[in-house]
């Protein structure tokens, strides 16, 4: 199957490239200002300036190639750099994130959760996709490209053998049909066989996109498909198989990774999703002269004054929990509500329409800034197994439907060089979420200081959120709850950021207050043991929803400071955070990332080389446990919990960049397992041992 898919993609790309000469003159780069007022296309992902004047070197953005993303509510565009950069390429396939901000289960593509709190997102309605944000795309994550000639990127990552290795293949293609219309696709296939038993991952994500950028009519469309199949092993039975292997061997040979016993076998979580998204608008305005400084001719450009917009989003998702060993289920789980079936299913359908009218910035006497008003309607349907009334032993699929009508507005200032802001509010009038609201704002200011540009940015929000459906209702093989009395969650955050490019400095600090924090709790029940029993205490697994009625405060501060001395570089990121309730919302106090490397050119600087080592580290804390029967992270059992962390994950690497090709070689987890808890980020889920990784990426755009 993989070979057929790969051959088909290559054939499509080759066929498209042959037509590039007919498209050379079909290009337009008509864009408004970005939300921040900064030309983000001139900076890479690390905030470093990019030379956009070169066209022969793939390390820069060639003239005629521009990319952007859109916001999912209004379809406003924000330019983003094209991913052709060398620096950090070796970390683009790290489930823990490029600077190690995530707790995960070890294997490539495994579920993860940010241990840096400000990186966490609100739970989505179908929260089974949330732990896979490593690969799962939302409409606002899709990259659209306007290109002078077809643009293609192929990337391949490889580690290990066909028995326990990991692979990832990514393809991105974009082409213009004419100067206003473009389309393309993106494919991302992750296959992690796993170093330990029963932990394989197979994640396929693909999307098609299209856009039209006319004077009066604009449109963006995307269709996303997700297919995630993950084997669940419940972690290894005893951490000492990794942290103290000689003790477990009892004088014999130590266990190979694949031989270490796990808590579960024959269990899978399989989630699929289909997501269609369309946002379009019609602009009213006028044409004005746009004299070309390099020519004597005068052209006409369209100036939008008022816009009418419509956005529709359709989500169809299914989740199957497959369990084929009933003896194991009775020994591991407290409850077995559906003993007669081996596939527990839940389905989700949502359709959301948003209509709005926008008075564009600077052209209405009633709104010097841009002003938008909108109304939205969302229909949601959830299907789960339920009990027949009067027949508690019989189960049937049951639909739960919800409707929500909301109104809101946006005030935005994008024009000008010094000060910009964006404030958006929404209030749910009718339906399941009635009374919920959110007000979010961000702004930035740019000014000169000591012959350098300083950027000050701030963002803040206040949200009153209804807990998502699966926190209120969930029926499954092992977990079952109906929480009709949950209160709304109140969240307030304020955060600021200072950036000075010349000093290579970025400082962020923020605070958040949460009332009625809602979370998944560990409600496992002890079995056996006792003072007179020779049988040790064991716990039958169970999960429930809990809500903390008081307030929890989180403070976070992060400093990013990079240094350079000739060819020697040292990149640093230090994050300090604290939670006022470590029992309910545990967080590591310190999260560190350091990268020491040499950067130089060979062969008249045609071949660019980076070689060095980086380290990820966080202090000990009660890291969240993982519940395989629901595919979510939750609190550790209070009776058996222990702290994880205080382990430096060190990777050595070489990056090579030759024109349009990027290659990295990496030795992962160099120090492999020093310390009391060795290399565990989540309880009973060890990271991969020391191993060798490679990656290669090709860019084609001429």
XYZ file of C-alpha atoms in Angstrom:
702
model
C 0.000 0.000 0.000
C 2.773 2.451 0.900
C 4.678 1.722 -2.314
C 1.582 2.277 -4.443
C 0.828 5.567 -2.659
C 4.398 6.773 -3.041
C 4.552 5.922 -6.754
C 1.215 7.651 -7.377
C 2.394 10.825 -5.646
C 5.673 10.924 -7.571
C 3.833 10.382 -10.871
C 1.422 13.228 -10.087
C 4.253 15.577 -9.156
C 6.311 14.761 -12.235
C 3.296 15.264 -14.474
C 2.578 18.622 -12.909
C 6.160 19.834 -13.118
C 6.167 19.254 -16.863
C 3.512 21.964 -17.213
C 5.370 24.614 -15.256
C 6.533 26.611 -18.283
C 2.942 27.473 -19.142
C 2.430 28.947 -15.699
C 5.520 31.131 -15.379
C 3.628 34.388 -15.935
C 0.584 33.524 -13.807
C 1.324 35.043 -10.444
C -0.083 37.680 -8.151
C 1.044 38.662 -4.666
C -1.892 40.827 -3.650
C -1.944 40.691 0.138
C -3.142 42.925 2.908
C -1.117 43.641 5.999
C -0.534 40.891 8.479
C -2.209 41.086 11.851
C 0.990 42.296 13.440
C 1.887 44.785 10.753
C 5.223 43.017 10.197
C 6.197 41.321 6.965
C 6.468 37.862 8.516
C 7.720 36.480 5.213
C 11.072 38.155 5.924
C 11.681 36.180 9.121
C 12.195 32.485 9.704
C 10.547 30.441 12.463
C 13.198 31.647 14.908
C 12.719 35.341 14.155
C 15.910 35.610 12.070
C 15.826 37.751 8.896
C 15.710 35.984 5.519
C 17.316 37.278 2.338
C 14.395 37.279 -0.114
C 16.393 38.749 -2.990
C 18.119 35.491 -3.931
C 16.364 33.140 -6.313
C 18.901 30.355 -6.892
C 19.310 29.050 -3.357
C 16.544 27.014 -1.744
C 17.560 28.285 1.683
C 15.718 31.495 0.883
C 12.188 32.222 -0.233
C 12.333 32.593 -4.016
C 10.652 35.530 -5.679
C 7.184 34.437 -6.747
C 6.509 32.105 -3.824
C 4.371 33.311 -0.929
C 2.566 31.299 1.745
C -0.069 32.176 4.317
C -2.558 30.740 6.789
C -6.058 31.934 7.607
C -8.116 32.274 10.746
C -11.032 29.859 10.876
C -13.702 32.439 11.720
C -13.228 35.221 9.150
C -10.674 33.878 6.684
C -8.200 36.720 7.331
C -4.709 35.929 6.041
C -1.392 35.933 7.911
C 1.770 35.372 5.887
C 4.133 32.595 7.019
C 7.679 31.697 5.883
C 8.145 28.852 3.441
C 9.724 25.879 5.229
C 13.044 25.727 3.378
C 15.294 26.568 6.335
C 18.232 24.538 7.552
C 18.343 25.491 11.207
C 16.397 23.099 13.440
C 15.601 20.616 10.680
C 16.724 17.706 12.865
C 13.938 18.505 15.362
C 11.047 18.707 12.906
C 10.239 15.032 13.524
C 10.353 15.108 17.321
C 7.062 14.158 18.993
C 8.232 16.130 22.031
C 8.306 19.316 19.983
C 11.284 21.218 18.513
C 12.361 22.430 21.973
C 10.916 19.611 24.101
C 7.742 21.165 25.538
C 5.671 17.959 25.477
C 5.208 14.836 27.582
C 4.640 11.845 25.332
C 4.694 8.039 25.412
C 8.036 7.534 23.673
C 7.124 6.222 20.242
C 6.952 8.385 17.117
C 3.432 9.794 16.744
C 2.295 8.688 20.199
C -0.185 10.811 22.210
C 1.287 13.873 23.884
C 0.404 16.738 26.229
C 2.286 19.996 26.752
C 4.047 20.242 30.098
C 4.471 23.968 29.390
C 1.010 25.117 30.414
C 0.739 28.110 28.075
C 1.203 25.720 25.123
C -1.961 23.800 26.026
C -5.112 24.386 24.002
C -8.754 24.239 25.044
C -10.323 20.796 24.619
C -12.105 20.364 21.299
C -15.578 18.851 20.972
C -14.130 15.598 19.596
C -11.239 15.488 22.045
C -9.883 12.130 20.839
C -7.845 14.045 18.240
C -6.334 16.466 20.773
C -3.331 14.320 21.866
C -2.305 14.011 18.203
C -1.892 17.702 17.375
C 1.601 16.634 16.282
C 0.051 15.597 12.946
C -3.674 16.481 13.005
C -4.419 19.736 11.159
C -7.179 22.252 11.765
C -8.368 24.668 9.024
C -6.234 27.433 10.543
C -3.155 25.175 10.234
C -3.414 24.650 6.461
C -0.723 26.466 4.482
C -1.847 28.076 1.219
C 0.768 28.956 -1.393
C 0.750 31.405 -4.281
C 3.554 30.345 -6.593
C 5.049 31.498 -9.871
C 5.768 27.884 -10.795
C 4.716 24.565 -9.208
C 6.205 24.088 -5.759
C 6.850 20.642 -4.287
C 8.406 19.493 -1.025
C 9.157 15.826 -0.266
C 10.442 14.865 3.182
C 11.350 11.431 4.516
C 12.427 10.432 8.028
C 13.785 7.015 8.952
C 14.984 5.204 12.050
C 15.612 1.520 12.783
C 14.574 -1.672 11.050
C 11.307 -2.921 9.580
C 10.632 -4.720 12.877
C 10.856 -1.910 15.427
C 11.777 1.239 13.492
C 9.889 4.369 12.567
C 9.231 6.188 9.307
C 7.537 9.365 8.225
C 6.770 10.608 4.721
C 5.521 14.119 3.976
C 4.596 15.665 0.646
C 3.438 19.192 -0.093
C 2.381 20.396 -3.538
C 1.090 23.795 -4.684
C 0.361 25.257 -8.120
C -1.449 28.256 -9.564
C -4.177 27.813 -12.169
C -3.963 31.517 -12.957
C -2.823 34.672 -11.231
C -5.761 34.589 -8.806
C -6.449 30.898 -8.205
C -4.282 28.165 -6.716
C -4.640 24.724 -5.229
C -2.569 21.881 -3.806
C -2.380 19.078 -1.301
C -0.458 17.917 1.736
C 0.212 14.326 2.870
C 1.687 13.254 6.197
C 2.110 9.542 6.980
C 3.638 8.455 10.306
C 4.433 4.822 11.070
C 6.068 4.032 14.416
C 6.434 0.288 14.959
C 7.678 0.812 18.510
C 10.673 -0.379 20.508
C 8.376 -1.912 23.113
C 5.586 -4.430 22.648
C 2.095 -3.406 21.477
C 2.767 0.332 21.002
C 2.709 0.837 17.234
C 1.290 4.002 15.643
C -0.039 4.464 12.112
C -1.178 8.056 11.501
C -2.314 9.252 8.085
C -3.257 12.887 7.581
C -3.927 14.550 4.263
C -5.564 17.709 3.017
C -6.602 19.326 -0.247
C -6.773 23.110 -0.482
C -7.821 25.734 -2.988
C -8.177 29.503 -2.983
C -9.330 32.363 -5.183
C -8.138 35.936 -4.571
C -10.147 38.264 -6.745
C -10.743 41.962 -6.309
C -14.311 41.542 -5.127
C -14.542 37.848 -4.304
C -12.147 35.851 -2.080
C -12.387 32.159 -1.222
C -10.418 29.570 0.757
C -11.338 25.883 0.863
C -9.775 22.874 2.553
C -10.694 19.237 2.988
C -8.810 17.322 5.695
C -8.768 13.579 6.322
C -7.398 11.992 9.515
C -6.908 8.268 10.066
C -5.199 7.404 13.353
C -4.644 3.835 14.542
C -2.680 3.351 17.750
C -1.924 0.147 19.657
C -2.256 0.527 23.448
C -0.035 -1.403 25.868
C -0.886 0.372 29.147
C 2.822 0.908 29.844
C 5.370 -1.630 31.017
C 4.514 -3.686 34.099
C 7.563 -2.576 36.099
C 9.727 0.499 35.485
C 12.785 -1.390 36.716
C 12.961 -3.304 33.434
C 14.356 0.000 32.100
C 15.665 1.851 35.169
C 17.359 -1.198 36.788
C 17.536 -3.957 34.143
C 20.133 -6.029 35.984
C 17.886 -6.309 39.037
C 15.045 -7.650 36.922
C 17.290 -10.131 35.110
C 18.040 -11.955 38.398
C 21.546 -12.834 37.306
C 20.524 -13.863 33.785
C 20.557 -11.900 30.574
C 18.742 -8.574 30.535
C 15.475 -8.207 28.655
C 15.427 -6.798 25.168
C 13.060 -3.856 24.795
C 10.539 -5.908 22.823
C 10.591 -8.621 25.535
C 9.638 -6.330 28.426
C 6.104 -7.293 29.573
C 3.349 -4.699 29.200
C 0.049 -4.273 31.021
C -2.180 -4.665 27.939
C -2.263 -6.459 24.610
C -4.775 -6.692 21.764
C -6.120 -3.163 22.320
C -6.317 -0.365 19.747
C -7.736 3.145 19.477
C -8.817 3.980 15.924
C -10.061 7.477 15.098
C -11.035 8.817 11.678
C -12.138 12.276 10.655
C -13.325 14.194 7.590
C -13.303 17.972 7.788
C -14.584 20.309 5.068
C -14.030 24.047 5.436
C -15.032 26.978 3.226
C -14.675 30.671 3.944
C -15.490 33.296 1.345
C -16.333 36.970 1.167
C -17.643 39.560 -1.282
C -16.052 43.012 -1.154
C -17.601 46.364 -2.007
C -15.158 49.133 -2.818
C -13.567 51.248 -5.533
C -10.602 51.311 -7.889
C -7.797 53.843 -7.638
C -4.620 54.569 -9.568
C -1.479 52.705 -8.562
C 1.428 54.313 -10.453
C 4.336 51.962 -11.031
C 7.577 53.534 -9.909
C 9.517 51.565 -12.529
C 7.292 52.392 -15.471
C 5.356 55.238 -16.973
C 2.118 53.225 -17.034
C -0.577 53.569 -14.409
C -2.548 50.573 -13.142
C -5.773 50.318 -11.219
C -5.959 48.580 -7.842
C -9.125 47.663 -5.980
C -9.660 49.091 -2.487
C -12.197 47.084 -0.405
C -14.453 49.132 1.848
C -17.118 46.725 3.084
C -17.131 42.918 3.065
C -19.872 40.334 3.421
C -18.519 36.985 4.604
C -19.648 33.435 5.159
C -17.777 30.498 6.712
C -18.995 26.907 6.928
C -17.214 24.062 8.668
C -18.347 20.422 8.593
C -16.740 17.796 10.849
C -17.457 14.074 10.675
C -15.481 11.886 13.066
C -15.581 8.345 14.409
C -13.723 6.688 17.234
C -13.434 2.943 17.789
C -11.944 1.328 20.875
C -11.032 -2.248 19.960
C -10.442 -4.741 22.787
C -10.245 -8.476 22.118
C -9.137 -9.983 25.441
C -11.958 -10.132 28.003
C -9.857 -11.970 30.598
C -7.344 -9.139 30.511
C -10.141 -6.554 30.730
C -11.501 -8.072 33.949
C -8.035 -8.089 35.520
C -7.067 -4.531 34.545
C -10.272 -2.431 34.521
C -12.733 -1.813 37.346
C -15.760 -1.869 35.045
C -16.680 -3.821 31.954
C -19.997 -2.322 30.875
C -20.037 -3.908 27.410
C -18.653 -7.448 27.826
C -20.370 -8.813 24.744
C -18.704 -6.545 22.161
C -15.068 -5.999 21.208
C -15.566 -2.649 19.444
C -16.799 0.342 21.407
C -17.810 3.214 19.064
C -18.716 6.875 19.262
C -19.544 9.160 16.315
C -19.543 12.942 15.938
C -21.092 15.314 13.402
C -20.892 19.098 13.540
C -21.932 21.798 11.087
C -21.129 25.423 11.870
C -22.119 28.442 9.760
C -20.890 31.966 10.436
C -22.203 35.073 8.655
C -20.626 38.491 9.044
C -20.296 42.009 7.693
C -17.046 43.941 7.931
C -16.331 47.651 7.617
C -12.736 47.724 6.430
C -10.136 49.758 8.246
C -9.713 53.394 7.268
C -12.668 53.751 4.877
C -15.715 54.261 7.092
C -16.354 57.310 9.229
C -18.085 55.056 11.782
C -15.057 52.793 12.109
C -11.533 54.208 11.762
C -10.307 50.732 12.681
C -11.780 47.654 11.009
C -15.106 46.602 12.508
C -16.838 43.229 11.997
C -20.111 41.870 13.342
C -21.074 38.208 12.994
C -23.635 35.593 13.953
C -23.063 31.832 13.970
C -25.077 28.658 14.337
C -23.548 25.295 15.242
C -25.290 21.935 15.103
C -23.630 19.047 16.940
C -24.642 15.396 17.095
C -22.941 12.736 19.204
C -23.732 9.028 18.963
C -22.848 6.678 21.815
C -24.011 3.405 23.277
C -26.791 3.834 25.819
C -29.026 1.707 28.046
C -32.523 0.828 26.919
C -35.074 2.205 29.343
C -36.259 -0.608 31.598
C -33.676 -3.038 30.162
C -30.347 -2.188 31.785
C -28.639 -5.179 30.187
C -29.376 -4.091 26.593
C -27.453 -1.414 24.718
C -28.276 0.568 21.583
C -26.685 3.533 19.786
C -28.248 6.796 20.989
C -27.983 10.297 19.501
C -27.388 13.432 21.573
C -27.981 16.660 19.644
C -26.974 20.221 20.521
C -27.594 23.580 18.837
C -25.865 26.853 19.672
C -26.522 30.357 18.302
C -23.842 32.967 19.008
C -23.216 36.605 18.138
C -19.992 38.566 18.245
C -17.769 41.268 16.849
C -14.200 42.196 16.051
C -12.279 45.477 16.245
C -8.972 45.392 14.376
C -6.181 47.781 13.362
C -3.593 46.387 10.945
C -2.423 49.443 9.038
C 0.525 51.555 10.059
C 4.015 50.639 11.206
C 3.960 51.291 14.938
C 0.812 50.023 16.673
C -1.663 47.246 15.840
C -4.401 45.439 17.737
C -7.193 42.893 17.358
C -10.071 42.384 19.813
C -12.722 39.703 19.211
C -15.714 38.805 21.362
C -18.415 36.141 21.109
C -21.480 35.376 23.241
C -23.698 32.266 23.073
C -27.333 33.384 23.116
C -29.292 30.167 22.705
C -28.640 26.472 23.041
C -26.475 24.083 25.004
C -23.725 26.676 25.557
C -26.055 29.589 26.374
C -24.262 32.087 28.601
C -20.790 31.060 27.453
C -18.647 33.890 26.136
C -15.102 34.815 25.208
C -13.251 38.090 24.698
C -9.761 37.809 23.231
C -7.357 40.565 22.326
C -3.812 41.008 21.121
C -1.690 43.954 20.165
C 1.858 44.924 19.279
C 4.016 48.003 19.159
C 7.263 48.497 17.213
C 9.758 51.245 18.016
C 13.438 52.077 17.622
C 15.917 51.641 20.467
C 19.694 52.063 20.055
C 19.445 51.710 16.262
C 17.453 48.504 16.575
C 13.768 47.606 16.343
C 12.033 46.527 19.538
C 8.701 44.700 19.442
C 6.296 44.690 22.344
C 3.390 42.260 22.097
C 0.519 41.550 24.457
C -2.404 39.176 24.419
C -5.194 38.583 26.877
C -8.513 36.809 27.124
C -11.426 36.093 29.379
C -13.469 32.978 28.607
C -16.541 31.447 30.193
C -16.682 27.979 28.621
C -19.131 25.135 28.824
C -17.239 21.835 29.353
C -17.179 19.957 26.054
C -19.618 17.119 25.459
C -17.385 14.187 26.386
C -16.687 15.721 29.800
C -20.435 15.907 30.354
C -21.379 12.542 28.815
C -19.317 9.508 27.958
C -20.457 5.892 27.593
C -17.922 3.215 26.766
C -16.754 -0.277 27.512
C -14.855 0.654 30.696
C -15.801 4.271 31.582
C -19.311 5.673 31.953
C -20.477 9.059 33.206
C -23.260 11.629 32.832
C -22.348 14.942 34.467
C -25.314 17.259 34.065
C -24.249 19.544 36.912
C -20.868 20.784 35.670
C -20.382 24.538 35.977
C -18.891 26.689 33.261
C -15.120 27.131 33.263
C -13.890 30.699 33.740
C -10.403 31.419 32.364
C -8.572 34.748 32.452
C -5.100 35.255 30.998
C -2.754 38.161 30.310
C 0.631 37.738 28.658
C 3.331 40.025 27.284
C 6.366 39.532 25.060
C 9.457 41.655 24.369
C 11.619 40.919 21.305
C 14.937 42.553 20.348
C 16.310 40.973 17.180
C 19.770 42.507 17.311
C 20.365 41.132 20.811
C 18.784 37.759 19.882
C 16.507 38.187 22.883
C 12.883 37.261 23.501
C 11.200 37.525 26.888
C 7.637 36.388 27.678
C 5.662 36.429 30.911
C 2.034 35.777 31.724
C -0.478 34.719 34.355
C -3.736 32.779 34.096
C -6.544 32.256 36.597
C -8.930 29.298 36.192
C -12.165 28.806 38.108
C -14.036 25.487 37.903
C -11.036 23.749 36.344
C -12.391 20.534 34.782
C -10.163 17.506 34.340
C -9.983 13.712 34.083
C -9.311 12.174 37.485
C -7.847 8.819 38.417
C -10.572 6.918 40.306
C -8.900 3.509 40.333
C -9.936 1.179 43.173
C -7.578 -0.888 45.345
C -7.970 -4.640 45.326
C -6.292 -7.207 47.568
C -3.427 -6.551 49.925
C -3.864 -5.346 53.479
C -1.886 -5.795 56.675
C -2.579 -9.543 56.970
C -2.434 -10.353 53.263
C 0.642 -11.596 51.418
C -0.825 -10.360 48.141
C 0.376 -6.876 47.224
C -2.220 -4.163 46.658
C -3.308 -3.819 43.038
C -5.594 -1.223 41.484
C -8.407 -1.733 39.018
C -8.251 1.091 36.508
C -11.006 3.694 36.337
C -11.359 7.288 35.104
C -13.881 9.971 36.044
C -14.484 13.679 35.457
C -13.840 16.095 38.317
C -14.255 19.851 38.700
C -12.351 22.070 41.130
C -14.762 24.742 42.319
C -12.056 27.122 43.516
C -9.462 29.074 41.568
C -6.089 27.920 40.289
C -3.408 30.391 39.238
C -0.587 29.639 36.800
C 2.383 31.963 36.310
C 4.827 31.466 33.451
C 7.935 33.325 32.304
C 10.175 32.356 29.410
C 13.504 33.786 28.253
C 15.015 32.986 24.896
C 18.587 34.188 24.468
C 20.887 33.117 21.640
C 24.634 33.778 21.452
C 27.049 33.746 18.531
C 30.851 33.895 18.410
C 32.168 33.300 14.911
C 30.951 29.876 13.821
C 30.044 28.898 17.406
C 26.373 29.240 18.391
C 24.517 28.666 21.637
C 20.696 28.837 21.599
C 18.913 28.892 24.953
C 15.330 28.783 26.132
C 14.428 28.797 29.829
C 10.811 28.580 31.034
C 9.759 28.981 34.655
C 6.183 28.190 35.650
C 4.245 27.507 38.812
C 0.765 26.206 39.603
C -1.041 27.142 42.792
C -2.458 23.599 43.022
C 0.087 20.945 42.103
C -2.279 18.126 43.122
C -4.867 19.013 40.478
C -2.758 20.874 37.911
C 0.824 19.590 38.265
C 3.517 21.387 36.246
C 7.338 21.249 36.190
C 8.926 24.355 37.661
C 11.651 24.626 35.022
C 11.697 23.591 31.366
C 15.038 24.068 29.595
C 16.338 23.801 26.049
C 19.961 24.412 25.032
C 21.573 23.901 21.638
C 25.356 24.201 21.178
C 26.532 23.913 17.584
C 28.964 25.018 14.897
C 27.587 26.599 11.727
C 29.816 27.027 8.684
C 29.975 26.629 4.911
C 32.098 24.369 2.695
C 32.844 24.343 -1.030
C 32.613 28.129 -1.318
C 29.720 28.017 1.161
C 27.532 26.057 -1.238
C 27.309 23.275 1.341
C 26.077 24.611 4.676
C 26.828 22.570 7.782
C 25.505 22.634 11.322
C 26.877 20.156 13.858
C 26.353 20.021 17.586
C 24.152 18.692 20.353
C 21.022 19.883 22.122
C 19.499 19.021 25.474
C 15.918 19.035 26.805
C 15.276 19.043 30.522
C 12.454 19.622 32.988
C 12.380 19.397 36.759
C 10.523 16.641 38.598
C 6.747 16.785 38.926
C 3.756 14.453 39.048
C 3.602 13.978 35.303
C 0.148 13.081 33.945
C -0.684 9.411 33.473
C -2.266 8.032 30.310
C -5.609 6.182 30.102
C -5.464 3.790 27.118
C -9.212 3.014 27.104
C -10.071 6.647 26.345
C -6.796 7.824 24.785
C -6.422 10.800 27.141
C -4.008 12.009 29.809
C -5.268 12.156 33.388
C -3.938 12.497 36.931
C -1.832 9.814 38.521
C -3.335 7.634 41.243
C -2.850 9.567 44.488
C -1.904 6.377 46.330
C 0.846 5.316 43.938
C 1.945 8.530 42.229
C 5.597 9.383 41.799
C 7.545 12.214 40.207
C 9.161 12.101 36.800
C 11.666 14.428 35.214
C 15.147 15.593 36.133
C 16.459 13.674 33.113
C 18.475 15.440 30.393
C 17.529 14.142 26.950
C 20.637 14.788 24.836
C 20.757 14.449 21.051
C 23.814 14.873 18.825
C 23.289 15.881 15.200
C 24.710 17.038 11.870
C 22.632 19.159 9.469
C 23.654 19.478 5.823
C 22.072 21.903 3.372
C 23.024 21.763 -0.291
C 20.936 24.110 -2.432
C 17.529 22.420 -2.514
C 18.287 19.443 -0.313
C 18.387 19.221 3.466
C 19.775 16.189 5.319
C 20.222 15.483 9.007
C 21.948 12.696 10.918
C 21.115 12.341 14.620
C 22.081 10.154 17.548
C 19.063 10.256 19.872
C 19.172 9.898 23.685
C 22.953 9.889 23.958
C 23.182 9.325 27.727
C 20.381 6.705 27.739
C 18.834 6.214 31.085
C 20.938 7.762 33.814
C 19.020 8.694 36.959
C 16.495 7.160 39.345
C 13.574 7.098 36.916
C 15.695 6.844 33.777
C 14.131 8.090 30.574
C 10.409 8.222 31.414
C 8.323 11.286 30.575
C 4.966 9.622 31.421
C 4.449 6.950 34.135
C 5.428 3.456 32.906
C 6.046 4.651 29.340
C 9.822 4.776 28.653
C 11.261 6.856 25.872
C 13.107 5.159 23.057
C 16.664 4.064 23.912
C 19.770 5.384 22.168
C 19.305 5.159 18.405
C 20.289 6.675 15.066
C 17.918 8.807 12.963
C 18.155 10.318 9.503
C 16.011 12.711 7.517
C 16.049 14.218 4.036
C 13.960 16.931 2.413
C 13.821 18.073 -1.211
C 12.340 21.317 -2.511
C 11.323 21.788 -6.151
C 10.167 25.202 -7.320
C 11.504 25.774 -10.807
